[in-house]
PDB file of C-alpha atoms in Angstrom:
ATOM      1  CA  MET A   1       4.762 -60.480 -21.221  1.00  0.00           C
ATOM      2  CA  GLY A   2       1.929 -58.113 -22.016  1.00  0.00           C
ATOM      3  CA  GLN A   3       0.115 -59.283 -18.805  1.00  0.00           C
ATOM      4  CA  VAL A   4       3.135 -58.595 -16.783  1.00  0.00           C
ATOM      5  CA  LEU A   5       3.501 -55.075 -18.132  1.00  0.00           C
ATOM      6  CA  ARG A   6      -0.084 -54.369 -17.656  1.00  0.00           C
ATOM      7  CA  ALA A   7       0.257 -55.178 -13.930  1.00  0.00           C
ATOM      8  CA  ILE A   8       3.254 -52.958 -13.534  1.00  0.00           C
ATOM      9  CA  LEU A   9       1.298 -50.167 -15.144  1.00  0.00           C
ATOM     10  CA  ARG A  10      -1.793 -50.690 -12.830  1.00  0.00           C
ATOM     11  CA  ASP A  11       0.494 -50.798  -9.640  1.00  0.00           C
ATOM     12  CA  PHE A  12       2.212 -47.726 -10.942  1.00  0.00           C
ATOM     13  CA  LEU A  13      -1.163 -45.769 -11.337  1.00  0.00           C
ATOM     14  CA  LYS A  14      -2.215 -46.966  -7.900  1.00  0.00           C
ATOM     15  CA  ARG A  15       0.863 -45.630  -6.498  1.00  0.00           C
ATOM     16  CA  GLY A  16       0.455 -42.244  -8.250  1.00  0.00           C
ATOM     17  CA  SER A  17      -0.761 -40.372  -5.163  1.00  0.00           C
ATOM     18  CA  MET A  18       2.190 -41.700  -3.191  1.00  0.00           C
ATOM     19  CA  LEU A  19       4.615 -40.726  -5.840  1.00  0.00           C
ATOM     20  CA  ARG A  20       3.069 -37.031  -5.771  1.00  0.00           C
ATOM     21  CA  HIS A  21       3.388 -36.882  -2.148  1.00  0.00           C
ATOM     22  CA  VAL A  22       7.184 -37.819  -2.443  1.00  0.00           C
ATOM     23  CA  VAL A  23       7.446 -35.106  -5.121  1.00  0.00           C
ATOM     24  CA  TRP A  24       5.786 -32.475  -2.829  1.00  0.00           C
ATOM     25  CA  ILE A  25       8.081 -33.440   0.076  1.00  0.00           C
ATOM     26  CA  THR A  26      11.023 -33.183  -2.055  1.00  0.00           C
ATOM     27  CA  LEU A  27      10.321 -29.679  -3.330  1.00  0.00           C
ATOM     28  CA  LEU A  28       9.309 -28.353   0.023  1.00  0.00           C
ATOM     29  CA  LEU A  29      12.572 -29.582   1.632  1.00  0.00           C
ATOM     30  CA  TRP A  30      14.356 -27.932  -1.402  1.00  0.00           C
ATOM     31  CA  ILE A  31      12.634 -24.480  -0.827  1.00  0.00           C
ATOM     32  CA  ALA A  32      13.173 -24.704   2.889  1.00  0.00           C
ATOM     33  CA  ALA A  33      16.836 -25.476   2.499  1.00  0.00           C
ATOM     34  CA  GLY A  34      19.348 -22.494   2.830  1.00  0.00           C
ATOM     35  CA  PRO A  35      22.074 -20.964   4.827  1.00  0.00           C
ATOM     36  CA  VAL A  36      21.559 -19.981   8.275  1.00  0.00           C
ATOM     37  CA  CYS A  37      22.663 -16.511   8.898  1.00  0.00           C
ATOM     38  CA  ALA A  38      25.502 -15.990  11.376  1.00  0.00           C
ATOM     39  CA  ASP A  39      25.616 -13.325  13.789  1.00  0.00           C
ATOM     40  CA  PHE A  40      25.000  -9.612  12.461  1.00  0.00           C
ATOM     41  CA  ASP A  41      24.110  -6.351  13.501  1.00  0.00           C
ATOM     42  CA  LEU A  42      20.590  -5.571  13.224  1.00  0.00           C
ATOM     43  CA  HIS A  43      18.839  -2.329  14.363  1.00  0.00           C
ATOM     44  CA  VAL A  44      14.960  -1.605  13.489  1.00  0.00           C
ATOM     45  CA  ARG A  45      12.606   1.161  14.775  1.00  0.00           C
ATOM     46  CA  LEU A  46       9.535   2.704  13.602  1.00  0.00           C
ATOM     47  CA  LEU A  47      10.269   6.350  12.340  1.00  0.00           C
ATOM     48  CA  ASP A  48       6.837   7.537  11.361  1.00  0.00           C
ATOM     49  CA  SER A  49       3.339   6.678  10.320  1.00  0.00           C
ATOM     50  CA  ASP A  50       0.512   8.128   8.389  1.00  0.00           C
ATOM     51  CA  PRO A  51      -1.902   8.701   9.993  1.00  0.00           C
ATOM     52  CA  LYS A  52      -0.509   8.990  13.617  1.00  0.00           C
ATOM     53  CA  PRO A  53      -1.421   6.866  16.506  1.00  0.00           C
ATOM     54  CA  GLY A  54      -4.895   7.828  18.108  1.00  0.00           C
ATOM     55  CA  GLU A  55      -6.401   9.010  14.676  1.00  0.00           C
ATOM     56  CA  SER A  56      -8.530   6.940  12.351  1.00  0.00           C
ATOM     57  CA  LEU A  57      -9.329   5.981   8.723  1.00  0.00           C
ATOM     58  CA  GLU A  58     -12.114   4.940   6.780  1.00  0.00           C
ATOM     59  CA  VAL A  59     -12.298   1.276   5.897  1.00  0.00           C
ATOM     60  CA  ASP A  60     -10.231   0.243   2.805  1.00  0.00           C
ATOM     61  CA  GLN A  61      -7.565   2.977   3.257  1.00  0.00           C
ATOM     62  CA  GLN A  62      -4.090   2.337   4.245  1.00  0.00           C
ATOM     63  CA  LEU A  63      -2.104   2.921   7.369  1.00  0.00           C
ATOM     64  CA  PHE A  64       1.392   3.686   6.257  1.00  0.00           C
ATOM     65  CA  PHE A  65       4.619   2.789   8.245  1.00  0.00           C
ATOM     66  CA  ARG A  66       8.287   4.343   7.839  1.00  0.00           C
ATOM     67  CA  VAL A  67      10.542   1.796   9.075  1.00  0.00           C
ATOM     68  CA  GLY A  68      14.216   2.680   9.544  1.00  0.00           C
ATOM     69  CA  TYR A  69      16.965  -0.186   9.805  1.00  0.00           C
ATOM     70  CA  GLU A  70      20.425  -1.091   9.905  1.00  0.00           C
ATOM     71  CA  SER A  71      21.503  -4.571   8.810  1.00  0.00           C
ATOM     72  CA  ASP A  72      24.390  -6.387   7.491  1.00  0.00           C
ATOM     73  CA  VAL A  73      21.970  -8.826   5.592  1.00  0.00           C
ATOM     74  CA  PRO A  74      18.946  -8.331   3.433  1.00  0.00           C
ATOM     75  CA  LEU A  75      15.543  -8.258   5.429  1.00  0.00           C
ATOM     76  CA  VAL A  76      11.981  -8.614   4.870  1.00  0.00           C
ATOM     77  CA  PHE A  77       9.287  -6.894   6.972  1.00  0.00           C
ATOM     78  CA  THR A  78       5.873  -8.371   7.475  1.00  0.00           C
ATOM     79  CA  TYR A  79       3.098  -6.417   9.285  1.00  0.00           C
ATOM     80  CA  SER A  80       0.394  -7.614  11.462  1.00  0.00           C
ATOM     81  CA  ALA A  81      -2.360  -5.819  13.752  1.00  0.00           C
ATOM     82  CA  TYR A  82      -3.581  -6.845  17.364  1.00  0.00           C
ATOM     83  CA  SER A  83      -6.271  -5.928  19.682  1.00  0.00           C
ATOM     84  CA  ARG A  84      -6.123  -6.973  23.550  1.00  0.00           C
ATOM     85  CA  GLY A  85      -3.390  -9.408  22.700  1.00  0.00           C
ATOM     86  CA  ARG A  86      -5.300 -11.144  19.811  1.00  0.00           C
ATOM     87  CA  LYS A  87      -4.030 -11.048  16.272  1.00  0.00           C
ATOM     88  CA  LEU A  88      -6.690  -9.529  13.886  1.00  0.00           C
ATOM     89  CA  GLU A  89      -7.216 -11.428  10.605  1.00  0.00           C
ATOM     90  CA  TYR A  90     -10.707 -10.820   9.675  1.00  0.00           C
ATOM     91  CA  GLY A  91     -10.794  -8.031   6.923  1.00  0.00           C
ATOM     92  CA  PHE A  92      -7.072  -7.428   7.251  1.00  0.00           C
ATOM     93  CA  TYR A  93      -4.683  -6.970   4.326  1.00  0.00           C
ATOM     94  CA  THR A  94      -1.210  -5.602   3.800  1.00  0.00           C
ATOM     95  CA  GLY A  95       1.312  -5.046   1.195  1.00  0.00           C
ATOM     96  CA  TYR A  96       3.561  -7.630  -0.385  1.00  0.00           C
ATOM     97  CA  PRO A  97       6.774  -8.161   1.522  1.00  0.00           C
ATOM     98  CA  GLU A  98       9.614  -6.740  -0.543  1.00  0.00           C
ATOM     99  CA  LEU A  99      13.300  -7.794   0.080  1.00  0.00           C
ATOM    100  CA  GLN A 100      15.168  -4.890   1.342  1.00  0.00           C
ATOM    101  CA  LYS A 101      18.976  -4.379   0.686  1.00  0.00           C
ATOM    102  CA  PRO A 102      21.394  -4.432   3.362  1.00  0.00           C
ATOM    103  CA  GLY A 103      22.892  -1.490   5.139  1.00  0.00           C
ATOM    104  CA  GLN A 104      21.200   1.609   6.473  1.00  0.00           C
ATOM    105  CA  SER A 105      17.813   2.350   4.964  1.00  0.00           C
ATOM    106  CA  GLU A 106      14.106   2.873   5.244  1.00  0.00           C
ATOM    107  CA  ALA A 107      11.185   0.649   4.253  1.00  0.00           C
ATOM    108  CA  LEU A 108       7.752   1.250   3.385  1.00  0.00           C
ATOM    109  CA  GLY A 109       4.932  -0.811   5.098  1.00  0.00           C
ATOM    110  CA  TRP A 110       1.241  -0.537   5.301  1.00  0.00           C
ATOM    111  CA  ILE A 111      -1.934  -2.275   6.466  1.00  0.00           C
ATOM    112  CA  GLY A 112      -5.717  -1.927   6.074  1.00  0.00           C
ATOM    113  CA  PHE A 113      -9.080  -3.271   7.063  1.00  0.00           C
ATOM    114  CA  THR A 114     -12.097  -3.815   5.116  1.00  0.00           C
ATOM    115  CA  ASN A 115     -14.402  -3.626   7.980  1.00  0.00           C
ATOM    116  CA  VAL A 116     -14.889  -1.360  10.991  1.00  0.00           C
ATOM    117  CA  THR A 117     -12.256  -2.172  13.690  1.00  0.00           C
ATOM    118  CA  HIS A 118      -9.932  -0.944  16.384  1.00  0.00           C
ATOM    119  CA  ILE A 119      -6.193  -1.973  17.067  1.00  0.00           C
ATOM    120  CA  ASP A 120      -3.992  -1.329  20.049  1.00  0.00           C
ATOM    121  CA  GLU A 121      -0.659  -2.838  18.631  1.00  0.00           C
ATOM    122  CA  VAL A 122       1.239  -3.529  15.611  1.00  0.00           C
ATOM    123  CA  HIS A 123       3.932  -6.004  15.048  1.00  0.00           C
ATOM    124  CA  ILE A 124       6.620  -5.910  12.663  1.00  0.00           C
ATOM    125  CA  GLU A 125       8.199  -9.006  12.030  1.00  0.00           C
ATOM    126  CA  ILE A 126      11.686  -9.140  10.731  1.00  0.00           C
ATOM    127  CA  LEU A 127      12.767 -11.819   8.322  1.00  0.00           C
ATOM    128  CA  ASN A 128      15.796 -12.917   6.347  1.00  0.00           C
ATOM    129  CA  ALA A 129      16.038 -13.509   2.686  1.00  0.00           C
ATOM    130  CA  GLN A 130      14.859 -17.205   3.134  1.00  0.00           C
ATOM    131  CA  ARG A 131      11.896 -15.784   5.187  1.00  0.00           C
ATOM    132  CA  GLU A 132      13.121 -16.964   8.509  1.00  0.00           C
ATOM    133  CA  LYS A 133      12.090 -14.989  11.399  1.00  0.00           C
ATOM    134  CA  ILE A 134      15.071 -13.391  12.898  1.00  0.00           C
ATOM    135  CA  GLY A 135      13.366 -10.582  15.242  1.00  0.00           C
ATOM    136  CA  GLU A 136      10.174  -8.812  15.912  1.00  0.00           C
ATOM    137  CA  LEU A 137       9.229  -5.057  16.660  1.00  0.00           C
ATOM    138  CA  VAL A 138       6.147  -4.634  18.919  1.00  0.00           C
ATOM    139  CA  VAL A 139       4.560  -1.060  18.831  1.00  0.00           C
ATOM    140  CA  PRO A 140       1.856   0.001  21.104  1.00  0.00           C
ATOM    141  CA  PHE A 141      -0.332   1.818  18.543  1.00  0.00           C
ATOM    142  CA  SER A 142      -4.090   2.774  19.083  1.00  0.00           C
ATOM    143  CA  PHE A 143      -5.925   3.207  15.839  1.00  0.00           C
ATOM    144  CA  SER A 144      -9.307   2.769  14.303  1.00  0.00           C
ATOM    145  CA  TRP A 145     -11.004   2.160  10.902  1.00  0.00           C
ATOM    146  CA  THR A 146     -14.365   3.643  10.731  1.00  0.00           C
ATOM    147  CA  ALA A 147     -17.417   3.456   8.399  1.00  0.00           C
ATOM    148  CA  PRO A 148     -17.053   5.623   5.337  1.00  0.00           C
ATOM    149  CA  ALA A 149     -18.640   9.050   5.314  1.00  0.00           C
ATOM    150  CA  SER A 150     -21.407   9.813   2.886  1.00  0.00           C
ATOM    151  CA  VAL A 151     -19.073  12.051   0.856  1.00  0.00           C
ATOM    152  CA  SER A 152     -15.346  10.668   0.847  1.00  0.00           C
ATOM    153  CA  SER A 153     -12.561  12.838  -0.233  1.00  0.00           C
ATOM    154  CA  ASP A 154      -9.237  11.721  -1.899  1.00  0.00           C
ATOM    155  CA  ARG A 155      -6.455  11.353   0.634  1.00  0.00           C
ATOM    156  CA  LYS A 156      -3.064  12.998  -0.010  1.00  0.00           C
ATOM    157  CA  LYS A 157      -0.034  10.806   0.649  1.00  0.00           C
ATOM    158  CA  PRO A 158       2.850  12.481   2.628  1.00  0.00           C
ATOM    159  CA  GLN A 159       5.993  12.976   0.681  1.00  0.00           C
ATOM    160  CA  TRP A 160       7.860  10.163   2.495  1.00  0.00           C
ATOM    161  CA  VAL A 161       5.439   7.753   1.427  1.00  0.00           C
ATOM    162  CA  GLU A 162       5.787   8.866  -2.233  1.00  0.00           C
ATOM    163  CA  GLN A 163       9.410   8.696  -1.808  1.00  0.00           C
ATOM    164  CA  LEU A 164       9.630   5.290  -0.295  1.00  0.00           C
ATOM    165  CA  GLU A 165       7.087   3.925  -3.000  1.00  0.00           C
ATOM    166  CA  ARG A 166       9.608   5.080  -5.656  1.00  0.00           C
ATOM    167  CA  HIS A 167      12.303   3.211  -3.608  1.00  0.00           C
ATOM    168  CA  GLU A 168      10.157  -0.169  -3.380  1.00  0.00           C
ATOM    169  CA  ASN A 169       9.709  -0.008  -7.155  1.00  0.00           C
ATOM    170  CA  TRP A 170      13.411   0.184  -7.743  1.00  0.00           C
ATOM    171  CA  LEU A 171      14.056  -2.676  -5.383  1.00  0.00           C
ATOM    172  CA  ARG A 172      11.474  -4.773  -7.145  1.00  0.00           C
ATOM    173  CA  GLY A 173      13.279  -4.160 -10.453  1.00  0.00           C
ATOM    174  CA  ASN A 174      16.873  -4.442  -9.085  1.00  0.00           C
ATOM    175  CA  MET A 175      16.976  -6.762  -6.014  1.00  0.00           C
ATOM    176  CA  VAL A 176      17.383 -10.419  -6.615  1.00  0.00           C
ATOM    177  CA  ASP A 177      15.129 -12.188  -4.144  1.00  0.00           C
ATOM    178  CA  PRO A 178      16.128 -15.951  -3.884  1.00  0.00           C
ATOM    179  CA  PHE A 179      13.005 -17.066  -2.109  1.00  0.00           C
ATOM    180  CA  ALA A 180      10.844 -15.493  -4.761  1.00  0.00           C
ATOM    181  CA  THR A 181      12.880 -16.966  -7.708  1.00  0.00           C
ATOM    182  CA  LYS A 182      12.494 -20.375  -6.043  1.00  0.00           C
ATOM    183  CA  GLN A 183       8.741 -19.861  -5.744  1.00  0.00           C
ATOM    184  CA  ARG A 184       8.610 -18.959  -9.466  1.00  0.00           C
ATOM    185  CA  MET A 185      10.789 -22.096 -10.334  1.00  0.00           C
ATOM    186  CA  LEU A 186       8.523 -24.306  -8.385  1.00  0.00           C
ATOM    187  CA  ARG A 187       5.176 -22.866 -10.182  1.00  0.00           C
ATOM    188  CA  ASP A 188       6.797 -23.273 -13.499  1.00  0.00           C
ATOM    189  CA  TRP A 189       8.052 -26.767 -12.611  1.00  0.00           C
ATOM    190  CA  LEU A 190       4.613 -28.018 -11.637  1.00  0.00           C
ATOM    191  CA  PHE A 191       2.860 -26.522 -14.436  1.00  0.00           C
ATOM    192  CA  TYR A 192       5.264 -28.329 -16.794  1.00  0.00           C
ATOM    193  CA  LEU A 193       4.811 -31.417 -14.895  1.00  0.00           C
ATOM    194  CA  ASN A 194       0.937 -31.294 -14.866  1.00  0.00           C
ATOM    195  CA  VAL A 195       0.994 -30.530 -18.751  1.00  0.00           C
ATOM    196  CA  ALA A 196       3.264 -33.538 -19.421  1.00  0.00           C
ATOM    197  CA  SER A 197       1.348 -35.888 -17.114  1.00  0.00           C
ATOM    198  CA  VAL A 198      -1.864 -35.658 -18.907  1.00  0.00           C
ATOM    199  CA  PRO A 199      -0.873 -37.220 -22.266  1.00  0.00           C
ATOM    200  CA  ILE A 200       1.112 -39.680 -20.577  1.00  0.00           C
ATOM    201  CA  TYR A 201      -1.731 -40.582 -18.185  1.00  0.00           C
ATOM    202  CA  LEU A 202      -4.090 -41.103 -21.192  1.00  0.00           C
ATOM    203  CA  LEU A 203      -1.658 -43.112 -22.946  1.00  0.00           C
ATOM    204  CA  LEU A 204      -1.148 -45.460 -20.043  1.00  0.00           C
ATOM    205  CA  GLN A 205      -5.000 -45.752 -19.526  1.00  0.00           C
ATOM    206  CA  ALA A 206      -5.316 -46.428 -23.262  1.00  0.00           C
ATOM    207  CA  TYR A 207      -2.970 -49.310 -23.261  1.00  0.00           C
ATOM    208  CA  MET A 208      -4.668 -51.052 -20.394  1.00  0.00           C
ATOM    209  CA  LEU A 209      -7.860 -51.094 -22.116  1.00  0.00           C
TER     210      LEU A 209
END
């Protein structure tokens, strides 16, 4: 009986990697699952920016966008920069895509570069609460990031940026984001799974000796 049990345990340990793949696939399917949005009204446009097109910033400074929208469903906006039709990723960074409430409102976005670069187009992807792409706004936008001057001065934010920053903080504390909730649950589940698997694995290895 003991030999049979040891054989079963060896087979279980050999199949451990396969089991982990099954768990990952199940979790990914669970995350991807969600209702598909029906037809709804959606209007998005770029209202303002700071600085304006044709101007420039020093590297590591942020270009702010003021996005106006009307929507029947919650939205998420993501931002990317292009040059001559090519998406720029080296040195690029942007803010966390906060879930925006439905209705008529405004959202704050920003991008930046850690290196000297020039862009000629900004893409604003429009996602639903499940992070499914439902639209895209392409804006011609000539702009540059330049090497820092020898003496840099503090940059003052316009009033609309400060107002939208306060609005984003309110959203972060009051909007329920189902996608972010699922991600947190997944991280917690994997953490506890890893913690529990260590003593179980050691006990199985000790039993097989």
